[in-house]
XYZ file of C-alpha atoms in Angstrom:
480
model
C 57.320 64.344 -13.602
C 54.703 65.660 -11.299
C 53.820 68.591 -13.384
C 51.670 71.062 -11.464
C 48.077 72.249 -12.345
C 49.795 75.550 -13.349
C 51.790 73.714 -15.945
C 48.751 71.900 -17.089
C 46.801 75.281 -17.476
C 49.666 76.701 -19.529
C 49.512 73.669 -21.764
C 45.866 74.263 -22.341
C 46.391 77.871 -23.198
C 44.874 79.419 -20.046
C 45.941 82.854 -18.849
C 47.045 81.306 -15.554
C 48.401 84.491 -13.855
C 45.028 86.122 -14.089
C 43.273 83.037 -12.758
C 45.551 82.484 -9.828
C 45.155 86.033 -8.429
C 41.390 86.349 -9.082
C 39.056 86.288 -6.076
C 36.216 83.934 -6.078
C 33.496 86.618 -5.625
C 31.832 89.396 -7.556
C 33.499 90.515 -10.659
C 36.533 88.346 -10.476
C 37.849 88.097 -13.992
C 36.725 88.760 -17.412
C 34.257 91.421 -16.579
C 35.428 93.316 -19.677
C 34.744 92.064 -23.198
C 37.782 90.085 -24.675
C 39.757 92.614 -26.957
C 39.739 89.887 -29.527
C 38.959 86.255 -29.917
C 41.665 84.037 -31.584
C 40.909 83.229 -35.212
C 41.956 79.510 -34.634
C 40.983 76.761 -32.232
C 43.292 75.603 -29.449
C 43.788 71.881 -30.297
C 44.309 71.021 -26.688
C 40.850 72.446 -25.868
C 39.183 70.618 -28.535
C 40.760 67.390 -27.488
C 39.611 67.908 -23.852
C 36.002 68.686 -25.001
C 36.071 65.488 -27.081
C 37.374 63.273 -24.209
C 34.904 64.525 -21.741
C 31.999 63.996 -24.304
C 33.388 60.431 -24.772
C 33.527 59.924 -21.076
C 29.770 60.698 -20.669
C 28.966 58.477 -23.705
C 27.488 61.457 -25.668
C 25.931 60.609 -28.927
C 27.059 62.040 -32.266
C 24.550 64.946 -32.112
C 25.444 66.035 -28.512
C 29.194 65.789 -29.515
C 28.666 67.964 -32.561
C 26.612 70.434 -30.472
C 29.535 70.830 -28.123
C 31.898 71.745 -30.939
C 29.447 74.109 -32.423
C 28.888 75.844 -29.118
C 32.575 75.996 -28.446
C 33.401 77.456 -31.826
C 30.621 80.125 -31.699
C 31.404 81.120 -28.035
C 35.285 81.133 -28.103
C 36.629 79.628 -31.348
C 37.311 76.706 -29.128
C 39.810 78.754 -26.731
C 39.786 78.815 -22.969
C 39.171 82.560 -22.671
C 39.790 84.367 -19.372
C 37.380 87.128 -20.481
C 34.019 87.629 -22.218
C 30.712 89.452 -22.314
C 29.947 90.495 -18.749
C 30.919 87.553 -16.472
C 31.206 85.038 -19.226
C 34.375 82.820 -19.182
C 36.066 79.893 -20.719
C 35.436 77.635 -23.733
C 31.633 77.914 -23.520
C 31.534 81.498 -22.132
C 29.657 80.119 -19.032
C 28.731 82.811 -16.394
C 29.676 82.339 -12.749
C 26.873 84.482 -11.485
C 24.284 82.372 -13.558
C 25.117 79.010 -11.501
C 27.692 77.542 -13.919
C 30.230 77.304 -11.021
C 33.124 79.378 -9.652
C 35.317 81.384 -12.000
C 38.188 78.947 -11.198
C 36.017 76.047 -12.050
C 34.824 77.478 -15.297
C 38.336 78.104 -16.361
C 38.924 74.309 -16.026
C 38.107 73.062 -19.557
C 37.225 69.520 -18.151
C 34.740 71.051 -15.632
C 33.368 73.540 -18.209
C 32.873 70.705 -20.869
C 31.308 68.413 -18.195
C 28.766 71.151 -17.463
C 27.933 71.600 -21.059
C 27.931 67.922 -22.179
C 25.738 66.737 -19.118
C 23.083 69.482 -19.787
C 23.199 68.857 -23.560
C 22.546 65.110 -23.026
C 19.426 65.807 -20.980
C 18.165 68.321 -23.605
C 18.682 65.877 -26.420
C 16.916 63.131 -24.406
C 14.020 65.476 -23.884
C 13.827 66.863 -27.395
C 14.876 64.067 -29.756
C 13.875 66.071 -32.842
C 16.327 68.975 -32.158
C 19.323 69.579 -34.356
C 22.786 69.801 -32.939
C 22.450 73.650 -32.990
C 19.199 73.526 -31.226
C 20.696 71.351 -28.585
C 23.517 73.927 -28.172
C 20.943 76.676 -27.976
C 19.033 74.734 -25.353
C 22.144 74.706 -23.059
C 23.615 78.146 -24.075
C 20.444 80.140 -24.257
C 21.978 82.633 -26.587
C 20.369 85.797 -27.945
C 21.473 84.542 -31.313
C 19.967 81.067 -31.471
C 20.657 80.403 -35.174
C 24.433 80.715 -35.040
C 25.216 77.279 -33.864
C 23.766 75.304 -36.780
C 25.425 77.854 -39.126
C 28.906 76.698 -38.028
C 28.115 72.907 -38.385
C 30.713 72.374 -41.051
C 33.660 73.987 -39.166
C 32.490 72.209 -35.919
C 32.365 68.783 -37.655
C 35.918 69.212 -39.043
C 37.266 70.156 -35.589
C 35.340 67.224 -34.148
C 36.970 64.951 -36.711
C 40.400 66.275 -35.941
C 39.906 65.709 -32.187
C 38.680 62.270 -32.753
C 41.601 61.440 -34.998
C 44.036 62.712 -32.356
C 42.372 60.813 -29.529
C 42.664 57.676 -31.645
C 46.272 57.988 -32.394
C 47.756 54.493 -32.320
C 50.931 53.805 -34.219
C 50.732 50.263 -33.068
C 50.977 48.277 -29.866
C 51.209 44.498 -29.427
C 48.082 42.524 -28.856
C 49.098 39.019 -27.960
C 46.914 38.628 -24.919
C 47.122 34.891 -24.802
C 50.806 34.510 -25.111
C 51.025 32.185 -28.137
C 53.030 34.520 -30.324
C 49.869 35.326 -32.459
C 48.420 38.743 -32.122
C 44.693 38.711 -30.993
C 42.268 41.459 -31.477
C 40.941 43.656 -28.517
C 38.151 46.094 -28.201
C 37.278 48.523 -25.304
C 33.575 49.544 -25.224
C 34.612 52.929 -23.350
C 31.059 53.491 -22.348
C 29.362 53.280 -18.949
C 29.935 49.520 -18.911
C 33.596 49.802 -19.839
C 33.944 46.212 -20.928
C 36.888 44.838 -22.723
C 36.488 42.016 -25.207
C 39.205 39.798 -26.923
C 39.102 37.607 -29.967
C 41.947 35.165 -29.918
C 43.785 34.252 -32.997
C 43.848 30.597 -34.189
C 46.313 31.504 -36.943
C 43.549 31.540 -39.586
C 40.663 33.371 -37.677
C 39.762 35.242 -34.599
C 37.767 33.179 -32.263
C 34.846 34.067 -30.009
C 31.948 36.454 -30.041
C 31.298 38.650 -27.018
C 34.199 36.986 -24.990
C 34.568 39.447 -22.165
C 38.033 39.603 -20.527
C 37.380 42.436 -18.118
C 34.103 44.159 -17.123
C 35.257 47.521 -16.107
C 38.351 49.076 -17.681
C 39.106 52.310 -19.655
C 36.028 54.523 -19.617
C 35.215 56.961 -22.337
C 37.652 59.792 -22.805
C 40.659 57.758 -21.657
C 43.297 56.276 -23.984
C 43.248 52.460 -24.024
C 46.413 50.608 -25.140
C 48.180 47.272 -24.791
C 51.684 45.878 -23.961
C 53.430 43.407 -21.868
C 54.216 45.547 -18.886
C 55.295 42.811 -16.567
C 57.387 40.861 -18.997
C 55.537 37.522 -18.819
C 55.009 37.015 -22.616
C 51.376 38.098 -22.570
C 50.176 41.543 -23.495
C 48.265 43.436 -20.906
C 45.776 46.400 -21.218
C 46.716 49.995 -20.090
C 44.592 53.001 -19.778
C 45.551 56.713 -19.506
C 42.905 58.627 -17.459
C 44.177 61.997 -18.714
C 42.048 64.762 -17.305
C 43.546 66.534 -14.200
C 44.318 63.213 -12.423
C 46.951 61.842 -14.870
C 46.399 58.376 -13.509
C 47.465 55.209 -15.346
C 45.904 51.909 -14.775
C 46.893 48.397 -15.768
C 45.024 45.122 -15.953
C 47.302 42.128 -16.334
C 46.617 39.172 -18.598
C 46.584 35.727 -17.348
C 46.115 34.261 -20.856
C 42.326 34.012 -20.693
C 41.236 37.307 -19.019
C 42.522 40.519 -17.676
C 42.669 40.923 -13.811
C 41.354 43.900 -12.032
C 42.552 47.371 -12.822
C 45.371 48.561 -10.682
C 46.888 52.091 -10.557
C 50.568 52.022 -11.799
C 51.219 55.714 -12.023
C 49.411 58.654 -10.492
C 50.590 61.571 -12.833
C 51.324 60.850 -16.433
C 50.080 62.154 -19.829
C 47.539 64.529 -18.190
C 45.166 66.801 -20.156
C 45.548 66.533 -23.806
C 48.859 64.631 -23.949
C 49.189 61.571 -26.069
C 49.917 58.257 -24.099
C 51.699 55.243 -25.651
C 53.038 51.904 -24.597
C 56.285 50.337 -25.610
C 59.489 48.696 -24.285
C 61.813 51.706 -24.833
C 64.758 50.485 -22.676
C 64.802 46.878 -24.023
C 64.420 45.041 -20.802
C 61.419 43.008 -22.037
C 58.821 45.052 -20.158
C 56.612 47.599 -21.860
C 56.986 51.142 -20.498
C 54.755 54.306 -20.913
C 55.478 57.320 -23.042
C 53.748 60.591 -23.128
C 54.016 63.125 -25.985
C 52.924 66.540 -24.848
C 51.900 67.186 -28.618
C 52.007 70.900 -28.102
C 54.512 73.558 -29.314
C 57.088 72.442 -26.763
C 57.001 68.873 -28.065
C 58.422 67.186 -24.951
C 58.454 63.409 -24.542
C 58.333 61.847 -21.146
C 58.915 58.231 -20.246
C 58.081 56.159 -17.175
C 59.808 52.866 -17.075
C 58.061 49.561 -15.917
C 59.299 47.800 -12.811
C 57.088 44.923 -13.372
C 54.607 46.028 -10.728
C 54.381 49.748 -11.449
C 55.735 52.517 -13.633
C 58.634 54.599 -12.191
C 58.936 58.368 -12.213
C 58.183 60.254 -15.392
C 61.366 61.594 -16.956
C 61.811 63.762 -19.886
C 63.635 61.805 -22.698
C 63.380 64.325 -25.484
C 62.518 67.981 -25.667
C 61.134 68.559 -29.089
C 59.417 65.797 -31.033
C 55.967 65.389 -32.509
C 54.187 68.802 -31.884
C 50.455 68.993 -32.617
C 49.416 68.100 -36.095
C 51.884 65.359 -36.439
C 51.266 61.619 -35.644
C 53.520 60.076 -32.986
C 54.245 56.252 -32.751
C 56.577 53.827 -31.111
C 58.663 51.072 -32.856
C 62.027 49.413 -32.780
C 63.117 50.624 -36.112
C 66.843 49.754 -35.888
C 66.388 46.336 -34.273
C 68.294 46.810 -31.086
C 65.458 45.682 -28.845
C 64.464 49.036 -27.616
C 61.599 50.957 -29.049
C 62.204 54.223 -30.602
C 59.995 57.303 -31.176
C 58.608 58.127 -34.655
C 56.600 60.942 -35.904
C 54.655 61.296 -39.206
C 54.479 65.135 -40.035
C 51.356 64.421 -42.303
C 51.543 67.508 -44.399
C 51.044 67.691 -48.145
C 53.187 65.705 -50.433
C 55.992 68.297 -50.157
C 55.947 68.094 -46.387
C 55.053 64.555 -45.457
C 58.239 63.462 -43.576
C 58.908 60.658 -41.233
C 61.244 61.525 -38.295
C 62.787 59.095 -35.912
C 64.667 59.503 -32.621
C 66.465 56.286 -31.488
C 66.351 55.113 -28.023
C 69.663 54.881 -26.089
C 68.003 53.034 -23.257
C 67.960 56.173 -21.129
C 66.895 58.838 -23.503
C 65.973 59.357 -27.152
C 68.633 60.701 -29.448
C 68.581 63.563 -32.010
C 65.680 63.506 -34.350
C 66.538 62.364 -37.968
C 64.603 62.268 -41.056
C 64.223 58.648 -42.274
C 61.786 59.280 -45.115
C 60.516 62.317 -46.955
C 57.247 61.382 -48.581
C 54.954 59.027 -46.520
C 51.530 59.203 -44.926
C 50.355 62.340 -46.723
C 47.516 64.288 -45.166
C 44.758 62.305 -43.583
C 46.213 58.937 -44.322
C 46.522 56.510 -41.355
C 50.130 55.502 -40.634
C 51.071 52.443 -38.685
C 54.397 50.855 -37.396
C 55.321 47.162 -37.318
C 57.803 44.506 -38.684
C 56.098 43.511 -41.832
C 59.027 41.562 -43.392
C 60.288 39.730 -40.387
C 63.655 41.114 -40.111
C 63.472 42.257 -36.559
C 63.210 45.974 -37.545
C 59.878 47.777 -37.491
C 58.715 49.306 -40.688
C 56.179 51.879 -41.673
C 52.743 51.378 -43.283
C 50.212 53.902 -44.440
C 46.481 53.334 -45.297
C 44.633 55.780 -47.645
C 41.382 54.538 -46.181
C 39.418 56.180 -48.937
C 37.775 54.875 -52.217
C 41.181 53.728 -53.611
C 41.898 51.801 -50.254
C 45.520 51.555 -51.044
C 48.218 50.316 -48.533
C 51.785 51.518 -49.000
C 54.939 50.406 -47.021
C 58.524 51.557 -46.587
C 60.730 48.981 -44.923
C 63.459 49.878 -42.381
C 67.164 49.465 -43.349
C 68.326 50.394 -39.756
C 69.135 53.917 -40.714
C 66.130 54.876 -42.982
C 62.891 53.684 -44.484
C 63.348 52.437 -48.066
C 60.712 52.910 -50.660
C 58.415 55.667 -51.989
C 54.941 54.897 -53.069
C 55.492 51.165 -52.870
C 52.079 49.689 -52.785
C 51.639 46.460 -50.835
C 47.993 46.162 -51.224
C 45.439 47.851 -53.553
C 42.137 47.458 -51.696
C 42.078 47.428 -47.947
C 40.584 49.899 -45.420
C 37.742 52.075 -46.870
C 36.602 55.336 -45.392
C 35.338 55.117 -41.820
C 37.246 51.814 -41.179
C 40.103 51.371 -38.702
C 43.316 49.829 -39.802
C 45.945 48.116 -37.565
C 49.053 45.890 -37.797
C 49.626 42.642 -35.912
C 51.253 39.170 -36.503
C 47.899 37.319 -36.761
C 49.161 34.041 -37.819
C 52.466 33.912 -35.849
C 54.964 33.756 -38.742
C 57.108 36.571 -37.368
C 55.713 39.124 -40.008
C 52.954 41.778 -39.075
C 49.913 41.480 -41.160
C 47.221 44.219 -41.977
C 44.052 44.100 -40.106
C 41.076 46.242 -40.616
C 37.944 46.698 -38.411
C 35.119 47.624 -40.720
C 32.974 49.229 -38.073
C 29.654 50.702 -39.573
C 26.833 48.263 -40.265
C 28.924 45.143 -40.689
C 31.525 45.141 -37.762
C 33.657 42.711 -39.628
C 37.445 42.143 -39.113
C 39.579 41.466 -42.171
C 43.181 40.382 -42.441
C 45.712 40.605 -45.240
C 48.622 38.286 -44.486
C 52.189 39.533 -45.148
C 54.381 37.698 -47.739
C 57.421 39.839 -46.819
C 57.046 41.819 -49.835
C 53.399 42.487 -49.940
C 49.967 41.930 -48.251
C 47.672 39.341 -49.601
C 44.062 40.167 -50.374
C 41.587 40.639 -47.522
C 40.084 37.730 -45.683
C 37.375 37.882 -43.131
C 38.573 36.597 -39.825
C 35.657 37.665 -37.615
C 32.147 38.756 -38.387
C 31.173 40.728 -35.362
C 33.776 42.590 -33.362
C 34.563 46.282 -32.616
C 31.246 48.251 -32.893
C 30.949 51.930 -33.679
C 32.460 54.035 -30.882
C 34.538 51.331 -29.513
C 38.411 51.514 -29.458
C 39.858 48.556 -31.392
C 43.355 47.290 -31.442
């Protein structure tokens, strides 16, 4: 699956034919004004901007300024045209020192140029608003435009952050004792990884570092037993233009050094996931292109690397849907699941079962679940060997609903398993925290408290929240 840079640019919505034939000197491309600017953002571009900002540890103000600038300049599209020599997402000018036209038309490069300058401007002018930071970088003739679009920019920033954080569920038993632990990736310049091991009634340790450089900002961090030794390892998808995938193996008390297990997988804005899709006891990697094509690629684990990326499905979970992995029919091989997440009339759950060498036809397994902005997760909550679906409203109601797998569908509509768990801004997860074979609900409160609460599964409901850790998973960290 060594998809070329041309294919990546197509996925990012770039007019690649124009770029490929353009000379790298005066008036190369886009010297005429764009005939029109798209009314809507390109989701792939917004995700790239977000990941680049994360990779540079940008604060909330700088992050928002990038989305304000991108919306004002291009409606968050990678335009091959613009005013005078302006190009790309931020309408940067090749004749004003922003780079070559080809560089500017690379959203990763363009975003890096914007973010690094915005960070310096914010550091030198701490009282600036996000819009003023944008103006500081862009030097527009219309300086007030950026703050005027703050609401739109904030909504798109939230969408990109949500897409980046997609995690339907991955195993976190790093110690190999059959109890799921908690893991957090700082994803800043330090790139530390911490683990809180489960005792069955709490998560132990504060600041227990298991790796001191793994999964920098902008990458997708995940977990899974990739070598089949019974301990879950950490995996990171670098995305960008490299498409590298790194693994750090667990020895039960720490993660080893990061090793490259694949050199081209889930590039750009694709969604990476980890799960055992062929049932051999080793977790593999899966990439959802998450675009109109909706392709799904798999690279199987050999125990020491991931094999070639092969297409296992050609239309599943396009952008706007929430993809996940889980063994929903109990055959030992994880399947692909997508939550369409529309309004109540269109919030379906679709499954494509694994055959061990591909994913079969998509089938609707539920027609009303995980509505709108709810946060769905996948796990075996009743201990029957089949993964079920759970959704967290994560609002003032803080309800948790579940639908259990029958092997051919998910049973139950609006079946509430807990009536107060996961408030707005918190991050929910599933894991068998006490080792009884049933996945429990876990929430990282983030915010000012950074607590971790658990609601144990009884097989038919989740018990009330109990604090299992009082300082884990800070704001901005990726928690599993």
